Amino acid sequence: MKCLRVCLPLLSLLCFPASIATAQVSSPTVTARAHAIQDSAIVVDTHADTPQRFLDDNFDIGNTDPSDVGHISLEKVRAGNLGAEFFSIWVDPTTNQGHFAKHTFDLIDSVYEQAARHPDRMMMAFSVSDIERAHKEKKLAALMGIEGGHSIENDIRLLRDYYRLGVRYMTLTWSNTNEWGDSSGDIDDPKVQHHNGLTDFGKQVVLEMNRLGMIVDISHVADKTFWDAIATTKAPVIASHSSCRALVNAPRNMTDDMLRAVAKNGGVVDVNFFSGFDDQKYWDAAQEQKKESDAAVEEYLAKQRAEGKPVSYMASEHIQREWMAKIPRPPLSVLIDHIDHIAKVAGVDHVGLGSDFDGVMGATPAGMDSAADLPKITQGLLDRGYSADDIHKILGGNVLRVFRDVERVSREMQASR
Ligand SMILES: [Zn+2]
């Protein structure tokens, strides 16, 4: 199951028992002041797995079906004043063995196709100035980030091709260790060949990303990979969808030392909305049922294969959803706790939003059911005494600063070549 290995791409159809679990905890009412702050911000989310839906389920982002359980649609984006989304280009390393690049291209294409279908409300964006222009035109700025360095198939030319197609960040690993970097997802698995962090080629990848102007994303990586990336990079990094290990002991969450190192690097940690990463009780419960839920997924996939049906992530996502729905949802305050913790440990200039929308099997805190609920975060921050200026930084200003710095470092490196 993807989620427990960590972030999972998307889900879909089938019933989402949100209402069952949501009713038990109330979310903050959003005041006029919070709405005013939200509506005057450029809100940037650095991770959503919606492209799995575009590609596998033929999902249209213009969908207005009220029963759709997805986190992202243009209607929901507008309701939450989400200005820019980094759509995740995630290639399942198991089912795409031997053709990672092909699937990467297909996912990239799926994002362009959505933008082409809705030119009045959505545009492809490749730079900070594109995001600002989209904001002025009241369109969703669609950006892309590759999730997992295996997509480059150990070929630096392919990395450059992805940049040329518009990819603006890459997560060095997903939950799988690749041939040049260790992942937190399998770091304890003795069957996997590890590298003690990044190999020399892995360090070259980081530097080439710096030169191109592609943001280095350290979500998912093993701790040593993180420290190697920090020591190598010439530009600020992001954690596109990571929460705090001091609050929830999950290997993919970041320690306080890591948070401080990102601050020193000038980067940003964008908090993941997955209940398992934000609430220890949820994490423990999910671990407890993992064996059983994994077996249920395996059984389903075996049946699909036997019948010649698809075995994509989407094919089994509804089963994972059913298992996640057995665990009570934590209150929205747990998500605010992670933002608050990073702001306290690393500083308010180093925290942002990395929802993992459409990638967590519906397992988000109560009241956070789609992008339309983003103003509740602003309310939660106001309730804890954050100023409008600081909230604007958290909602997107910090990520835009990092992106601008990455663009500047790229220009400098290319000029001095
Ligand atoms: Zn992920």
PDB file of N, CA and C in Angstrom, residues 140-206:
ATOM      1  N   LEU A 140      -5.731  28.907 -12.307  1.00  0.00           N
ATOM      2  CA  LEU A 140      -4.844  28.012 -11.562  1.00  0.00           C
ATOM      3  C   LEU A 140      -3.541  27.859 -12.335  1.00  0.00           C
ATOM      4  N   ALA A 141      -2.430  28.163 -11.676  1.00  0.00           N
ATOM      5  CA  ALA A 141      -1.119  27.922 -12.283  1.00  0.00           C
ATOM      6  C   ALA A 141      -0.777  26.446 -12.077  1.00  0.00           C
ATOM      7  N   ALA A 142      -0.603  25.710 -13.170  1.00  0.00           N
ATOM      8  CA  ALA A 142      -0.300  24.277 -13.076  1.00  0.00           C
ATOM      9  C   ALA A 142       1.185  24.066 -13.288  1.00  0.00           C
ATOM     10  N   LEU A 143       1.851  23.586 -12.232  1.00  0.00           N
ATOM     11  CA  LEU A 143       3.277  23.262 -12.331  1.00  0.00           C
ATOM     12  C   LEU A 143       3.432  21.749 -12.166  1.00  0.00           C
ATOM     13  N   MET A 144       4.628  21.269 -12.417  1.00  0.00           N
ATOM     14  CA  MET A 144       4.847  19.826 -12.306  1.00  0.00           C
ATOM     15  C   MET A 144       6.127  19.543 -11.523  1.00  0.00           C
ATOM     16  N   GLY A 145       6.044  18.519 -10.674  1.00  0.00           N
ATOM     17  CA  GLY A 145       7.221  18.042  -9.957  1.00  0.00           C
ATOM     18  C   GLY A 145       7.293  16.530 -10.105  1.00  0.00           C
ATOM     19  N   ILE A 146       8.447  16.029 -10.449  1.00  0.00           N
ATOM     20  CA  ILE A 146       8.611  14.574 -10.551  1.00  0.00           C
ATOM     21  C   ILE A 146       8.833  14.011  -9.156  1.00  0.00           C
ATOM     22  N   GLU A 147       8.118  12.936  -8.838  1.00  0.00           N
ATOM     23  CA  GLU A 147       8.253  12.321  -7.522  1.00  0.00           C
ATOM     24  C   GLU A 147       9.009  10.997  -7.655  1.00  0.00           C
ATOM     25  N   GLY A 148      10.326  11.080  -7.476  1.00  0.00           N
ATOM     26  CA  GLY A 148      11.138   9.860  -7.548  1.00  0.00           C
ATOM     27  C   GLY A 148      12.168   9.933  -8.650  1.00  0.00           C
ATOM     28  N   GLY A 149      13.450   9.960  -8.236  1.00  0.00           N
ATOM     29  CA  GLY A 149      14.540  10.103  -9.201  1.00  0.00           C
ATOM     30  C   GLY A 149      14.669   8.941 -10.166  1.00  0.00           C
ATOM     31  N   HIS A 150      13.962   7.820  -9.890  1.00  0.00           N
ATOM     32  CA  HIS A 150      14.039   6.695 -10.840  1.00  0.00           C
ATOM     33  C   HIS A 150      13.514   7.089 -12.214  1.00  0.00           C
ATOM     34  N   SER A 151      12.691   8.167 -12.260  1.00  0.00           N
ATOM     35  CA  SER A 151      12.144   8.619 -13.553  1.00  0.00           C
ATOM     36  C   SER A 151      13.227   9.006 -14.556  1.00  0.00           C
ATOM     37  N   ILE A 152      14.413   9.392 -14.068  1.00  0.00           N
ATOM     38  CA  ILE A 152      15.438   9.824 -15.038  1.00  0.00           C
ATOM     39  C   ILE A 152      16.248   8.642 -15.588  1.00  0.00           C
ATOM     40  N   GLU A 153      15.931   7.447 -15.111  1.00  0.00           N
ATOM     41  CA  GLU A 153      16.596   6.245 -15.640  1.00  0.00           C
ATOM     42  C   GLU A 153      18.128   6.400 -15.687  1.00  0.00           C
ATOM     43  N   ASN A 154      18.669   6.999 -14.632  1.00  0.00           N
ATOM     44  CA  ASN A 154      20.134   7.174 -14.495  1.00  0.00           C
ATOM     45  C   ASN A 154      20.748   7.946 -15.658  1.00  0.00           C
ATOM     46  N   ASP A 155      19.976   8.830 -16.256  1.00  0.00           N
ATOM     47  CA  ASP A 155      20.436   9.538 -17.452  1.00  0.00           C
ATOM     48  C   ASP A 155      20.223  11.044 -17.265  1.00  0.00           C
ATOM     49  N   ILE A 156      21.319  11.789 -17.185  1.00  0.00           N
ATOM     50  CA  ILE A 156      21.232  13.226 -16.918  1.00  0.00           C
ATOM     51  C   ILE A 156      20.562  13.955 -18.091  1.00  0.00           C
ATOM     52  N   ARG A 157      20.631  13.372 -19.280  1.00  0.00           N
ATOM     53  CA  ARG A 157      19.973  14.000 -20.437  1.00  0.00           C
ATOM     54  C   ARG A 157      18.460  13.972 -20.278  1.00  0.00           C
ATOM     55  N   LEU A 158      17.983  12.857 -19.727  1.00  0.00           N
ATOM     56  CA  LEU A 158      16.544  12.736 -19.502  1.00  0.00           C
ATOM     57  C   LEU A 158      16.093  13.780 -18.471  1.00  0.00           C
ATOM     58  N   LEU A 159      16.941  14.021 -17.473  1.00  0.00           N
ATOM     59  CA  LEU A 159      16.643  15.067 -16.489  1.00  0.00           C
ATOM     60  C   LEU A 159      16.460  16.411 -17.205  1.00  0.00           C
ATOM     61  N   ARG A 160      17.366  16.699 -18.129  1.00  0.00           N
ATOM     62  CA  ARG A 160      17.266  17.971 -18.869  1.00  0.00           C
ATOM     63  C   ARG A 160      16.003  18.005 -19.737  1.00  0.00           C
ATOM     64  N   ASP A 161      15.665  16.872 -20.338  1.00  0.00           N
ATOM     65  CA  ASP A 161      14.434  16.821 -21.138  1.00  0.00           C
ATOM     66  C   ASP A 161      13.204  17.146 -20.277  1.00  0.00           C
ATOM     67  N   TYR A 162      13.190  16.599 -19.077  1.00  0.00           N
ATOM     68  CA  TYR A 162      12.041  16.867 -18.198  1.00  0.00           C
ATOM     69  C   TYR A 162      11.977  18.355 -17.855  1.00  0.00           C
ATOM     70  N   TYR A 163      13.140  18.955 -17.617  1.00  0.00           N
ATOM     71  CA  TYR A 163      13.147  20.397 -17.345  1.00  0.00           C
ATOM     72  C   TYR A 163      12.551  21.151 -18.532  1.00  0.00           C
ATOM     73  N   ARG A 164      13.003  20.772 -19.741  1.00  0.00           N
ATOM     74  CA  ARG A 164      12.516  21.468 -20.950  1.00  0.00           C
ATOM     75  C   ARG A 164      11.012  21.309 -21.123  1.00  0.00           C
ATOM     76  N   LEU A 165      10.469  20.196 -20.643  1.00  0.00           N
ATOM     77  CA  LEU A 165       9.018  19.990 -20.729  1.00  0.00           C
ATOM     78  C   LEU A 165       8.269  20.730 -19.627  1.00  0.00           C
ATOM     79  N   GLY A 166       9.027  21.343 -18.713  1.00  0.00           N
ATOM     80  CA  GLY A 166       8.366  22.172 -17.707  1.00  0.00           C
ATOM     81  C   GLY A 166       8.427  21.667 -16.285  1.00  0.00           C
ATOM     82  N   VAL A 167       9.079  20.542 -16.042  1.00  0.00           N
ATOM     83  CA  VAL A 167       9.166  20.018 -14.670  1.00  0.00           C
ATOM     84  C   VAL A 167      10.050  20.941 -13.833  1.00  0.00           C
ATOM     85  N   ARG A 168       9.531  21.395 -12.683  1.00  0.00           N
ATOM     86  CA  ARG A 168      10.280  22.384 -11.911  1.00  0.00           C
ATOM     87  C   ARG A 168      10.727  21.906 -10.534  1.00  0.00           C
ATOM     88  N   TYR A 169      10.370  20.693 -10.138  1.00  0.00           N
ATOM     89  CA  TYR A 169      11.101  20.089  -9.018  1.00  0.00           C
ATOM     90  C   TYR A 169      11.188  18.603  -9.240  1.00  0.00           C
ATOM     91  N   MET A 170      12.130  17.986  -8.534  1.00  0.00           N
ATOM     92  CA  MET A 170      12.196  16.527  -8.535  1.00  0.00           C
ATOM     93  C   MET A 170      12.522  16.052  -7.121  1.00  0.00           C
ATOM     94  N   THR A 171      11.705  15.114  -6.641  1.00  0.00           N
ATOM     95  CA  THR A 171      11.971  14.456  -5.373  1.00  0.00           C
ATOM     96  C   THR A 171      13.062  13.425  -5.650  1.00  0.00           C
ATOM     97  N   LEU A 172      14.178  13.512  -4.919  1.00  0.00           N
ATOM     98  CA  LEU A 172      15.328  12.677  -5.280  1.00  0.00           C
ATOM     99  C   LEU A 172      14.990  11.190  -5.264  1.00  0.00           C
ATOM    100  N   THR A 173      14.183  10.780  -4.286  1.00  0.00           N
ATOM    101  CA  THR A 173      13.671   9.403  -4.315  1.00  0.00           C
ATOM    102  C   THR A 173      12.199   9.441  -3.960  1.00  0.00           C
ATOM    103  N   TRP A 174      11.497   8.380  -4.354  1.00  0.00           N
ATOM    104  CA  TRP A 174      10.164   8.146  -3.756  1.00  0.00           C
ATOM    105  C   TRP A 174      10.404   7.146  -2.631  1.00  0.00           C
ATOM    106  N   SER A 175       9.452   6.256  -2.371  1.00  0.00           N
ATOM    107  CA  SER A 175       9.637   5.297  -1.272  1.00  0.00           C
ATOM    108  C   SER A 175      10.637   4.200  -1.618  1.00  0.00           C
ATOM    109  N   ASN A 176      11.101   4.198  -2.860  1.00  0.00           N
ATOM    110  CA  ASN A 176      12.064   3.192  -3.309  1.00  0.00           C
ATOM    111  C   ASN A 176      13.457   3.805  -3.442  1.00  0.00           C
ATOM    112  N   THR A 177      14.446   3.101  -2.927  1.00  0.00           N
ATOM    113  CA  THR A 177      15.833   3.490  -3.187  1.00  0.00           C
ATOM    114  C   THR A 177      16.101   3.272  -4.671  1.00  0.00           C
ATOM    115  N   ASN A 178      16.676   4.287  -5.331  1.00  0.00           N
ATOM    116  CA  ASN A 178      17.015   4.102  -6.748  1.00  0.00           C
ATOM    117  C   ASN A 178      18.518   3.828  -6.857  1.00  0.00           C
ATOM    118  N   GLU A 179      19.055   3.918  -8.050  1.00  0.00           N
ATOM    119  CA  GLU A 179      20.458   3.504  -8.203  1.00  0.00           C
ATOM    120  C   GLU A 179      21.449   4.573  -7.757  1.00  0.00           C
ATOM    121  N   TRP A 180      20.947   5.730  -7.322  1.00  0.00           N
ATOM    122  CA  TRP A 180      21.870   6.778  -6.872  1.00  0.00           C
ATOM    123  C   TRP A 180      21.465   7.480  -5.582  1.00  0.00           C
ATOM    124  N   GLY A 181      20.377   7.033  -4.962  1.00  0.00           N
ATOM    125  CA  GLY A 181      19.982   7.673  -3.702  1.00  0.00           C
ATOM    126  C   GLY A 181      19.128   6.760  -2.848  1.00  0.00           C
ATOM    127  N   ASP A 182      19.365   6.806  -1.530  1.00  0.00           N
ATOM    128  CA  ASP A 182      18.604   5.964  -0.600  1.00  0.00           C
ATOM    129  C   ASP A 182      17.296   6.629  -0.203  1.00  0.00           C
ATOM    130  N   SER A 183      16.271   5.793  -0.035  1.00  0.00           N
ATOM    131  CA  SER A 183      14.957   6.274   0.371  1.00  0.00           C
ATOM    132  C   SER A 183      14.659   5.884   1.805  1.00  0.00           C
ATOM    133  N   SER A 184      13.859   6.713   2.488  1.00  0.00           N
ATOM    134  CA  SER A 184      13.411   6.361   3.841  1.00  0.00           C
ATOM    135  C   SER A 184      12.451   5.177   3.776  1.00  0.00           C
ATOM    136  N   GLY A 185      11.870   4.932   2.599  1.00  0.00           N
ATOM    137  CA  GLY A 185      10.823   3.909   2.482  1.00  0.00           C
ATOM    138  C   GLY A 185      11.335   2.486   2.589  1.00  0.00           C
ATOM    139  N   ASP A 186      12.612   2.275   2.266  1.00  0.00           N
ATOM    140  CA  ASP A 186      13.118   0.898   2.319  1.00  0.00           C
ATOM    141  C   ASP A 186      14.495   0.836   2.970  1.00  0.00           C
ATOM    142  N   ILE A 187      14.816   1.889   3.732  1.00  0.00           N
ATOM    143  CA  ILE A 187      16.170   1.976   4.279  1.00  0.00           C
ATOM    144  C   ILE A 187      16.475   0.832   5.249  1.00  0.00           C
ATOM    145  N   ASP A 188      15.422   0.246   5.846  1.00  0.00           N
ATOM    146  CA  ASP A 188      15.658  -0.862   6.783  1.00  0.00           C
ATOM    147  C   ASP A 188      15.530  -2.232   6.114  1.00  0.00           C
ATOM    148  N   ASP A 189      15.356  -2.238   4.810  1.00  0.00           N
ATOM    149  CA  ASP A 189      15.160  -3.512   4.106  1.00  0.00           C
ATOM    150  C   ASP A 189      16.513  -4.057   3.633  1.00  0.00           C
ATOM    151  N   PRO A 190      16.967  -5.142   4.241  1.00  0.00           N
ATOM    152  CA  PRO A 190      18.306  -5.663   3.899  1.00  0.00           C
ATOM    153  C   PRO A 190      18.384  -6.188   2.464  1.00  0.00           C
ATOM    154  N   LYS A 191      17.251  -6.439   1.841  1.00  0.00           N
ATOM    155  CA  LYS A 191      17.268  -6.955   0.465  1.00  0.00           C
ATOM    156  C   LYS A 191      17.601  -5.856  -0.550  1.00  0.00           C
ATOM    157  N   VAL A 192      17.477  -4.585  -0.099  1.00  0.00           N
ATOM    158  CA  VAL A 192      17.713  -3.468  -1.015  1.00  0.00           C
ATOM    159  C   VAL A 192      19.170  -3.030  -0.940  1.00  0.00           C
ATOM    160  N   GLN A 193      19.767  -2.801  -2.096  1.00  0.00           N
ATOM    161  CA  GLN A 193      21.153  -2.329  -2.092  1.00  0.00           C
ATOM    162  C   GLN A 193      21.183  -0.816  -1.846  1.00  0.00           C
ATOM    163  N   HIS A 194      21.795  -0.422  -0.750  1.00  0.00           N
ATOM    164  CA  HIS A 194      21.840   1.005  -0.398  1.00  0.00           C
ATOM    165  C   HIS A 194      23.204   1.601  -0.720  1.00  0.00           C
ATOM    166  N   HIS A 195      23.284   2.947  -0.628  1.00  0.00           N
ATOM    167  CA  HIS A 195      24.501   3.650  -1.074  1.00  0.00           C
ATOM    168  C   HIS A 195      25.110   4.536   0.003  1.00  0.00           C
ATOM    169  N   ASN A 196      24.563   4.471   1.224  1.00  0.00           N
ATOM    170  CA  ASN A 196      24.954   5.428   2.256  1.00  0.00           C
ATOM    171  C   ASN A 196      24.665   6.862   1.795  1.00  0.00           C
ATOM    172  N   GLY A 197      23.435   7.091   1.369  1.00  0.00           N
ATOM    173  CA  GLY A 197      23.025   8.444   0.950  1.00  0.00           C
ATOM    174  C   GLY A 197      22.996   8.591  -0.549  1.00  0.00           C
ATOM    175  N   LEU A 198      23.654   9.645  -1.035  1.00  0.00           N
ATOM    176  CA  LEU A 198      23.712   9.896  -2.482  1.00  0.00           C
ATOM    177  C   LEU A 198      25.045   9.376  -3.030  1.00  0.00           C
ATOM    178  N   THR A 199      25.004   8.752  -4.193  1.00  0.00           N
ATOM    179  CA  THR A 199      26.260   8.370  -4.864  1.00  0.00           C
ATOM    180  C   THR A 199      26.862   9.617  -5.521  1.00  0.00           C
ATOM    181  N   ASP A 200      28.047   9.474  -6.104  1.00  0.00           N
ATOM    182  CA  ASP A 200      28.641  10.607  -6.829  1.00  0.00           C
ATOM    183  C   ASP A 200      27.717  11.067  -7.945  1.00  0.00           C
ATOM    184  N   PHE A 201      27.100  10.105  -8.646  1.00  0.00           N
ATOM    185  CA  PHE A 201      26.158  10.484  -9.704  1.00  0.00           C
ATOM    186  C   PHE A 201      24.963  11.232  -9.105  1.00  0.00           C
ATOM    187  N   GLY A 202      24.506  10.769  -7.935  1.00  0.00           N
ATOM    188  CA  GLY A 202      23.385  11.449  -7.269  1.00  0.00           C
ATOM    189  C   GLY A 202      23.727  12.908  -6.967  1.00  0.00           C
ATOM    190  N   LYS A 203      24.971  13.140  -6.565  1.00  0.00           N
ATOM    191  CA  LYS A 203      25.400  14.528  -6.289  1.00  0.00           C
ATOM    192  C   LYS A 203      25.448  15.343  -7.593  1.00  0.00           C
ATOM    193  N   GLN A 204      25.866  14.691  -8.670  1.00  0.00           N
ATOM    194  CA  GLN A 204      25.852  15.375  -9.978  1.00  0.00           C
ATOM    195  C   GLN A 204      24.433  15.761 -10.387  1.00  0.00           C
ATOM    196  N   VAL A 205      23.483  14.861 -10.078  1.00  0.00           N
ATOM    197  CA  VAL A 205      22.077  15.151 -10.395  1.00  0.00           C
ATOM    198  C   VAL A 205      21.632  16.417  -9.663  1.00  0.00           C
ATOM    199  N   VAL A 206      21.981  16.493  -8.375  1.00  0.00           N
ATOM    200  CA  VAL A 206      21.605  17.672  -7.582  1.00  0.00           C
ATOM    201  C   VAL A 206      22.187  18.943  -8.210  1.00  0.00           C
TER     202      VAL A 206
END
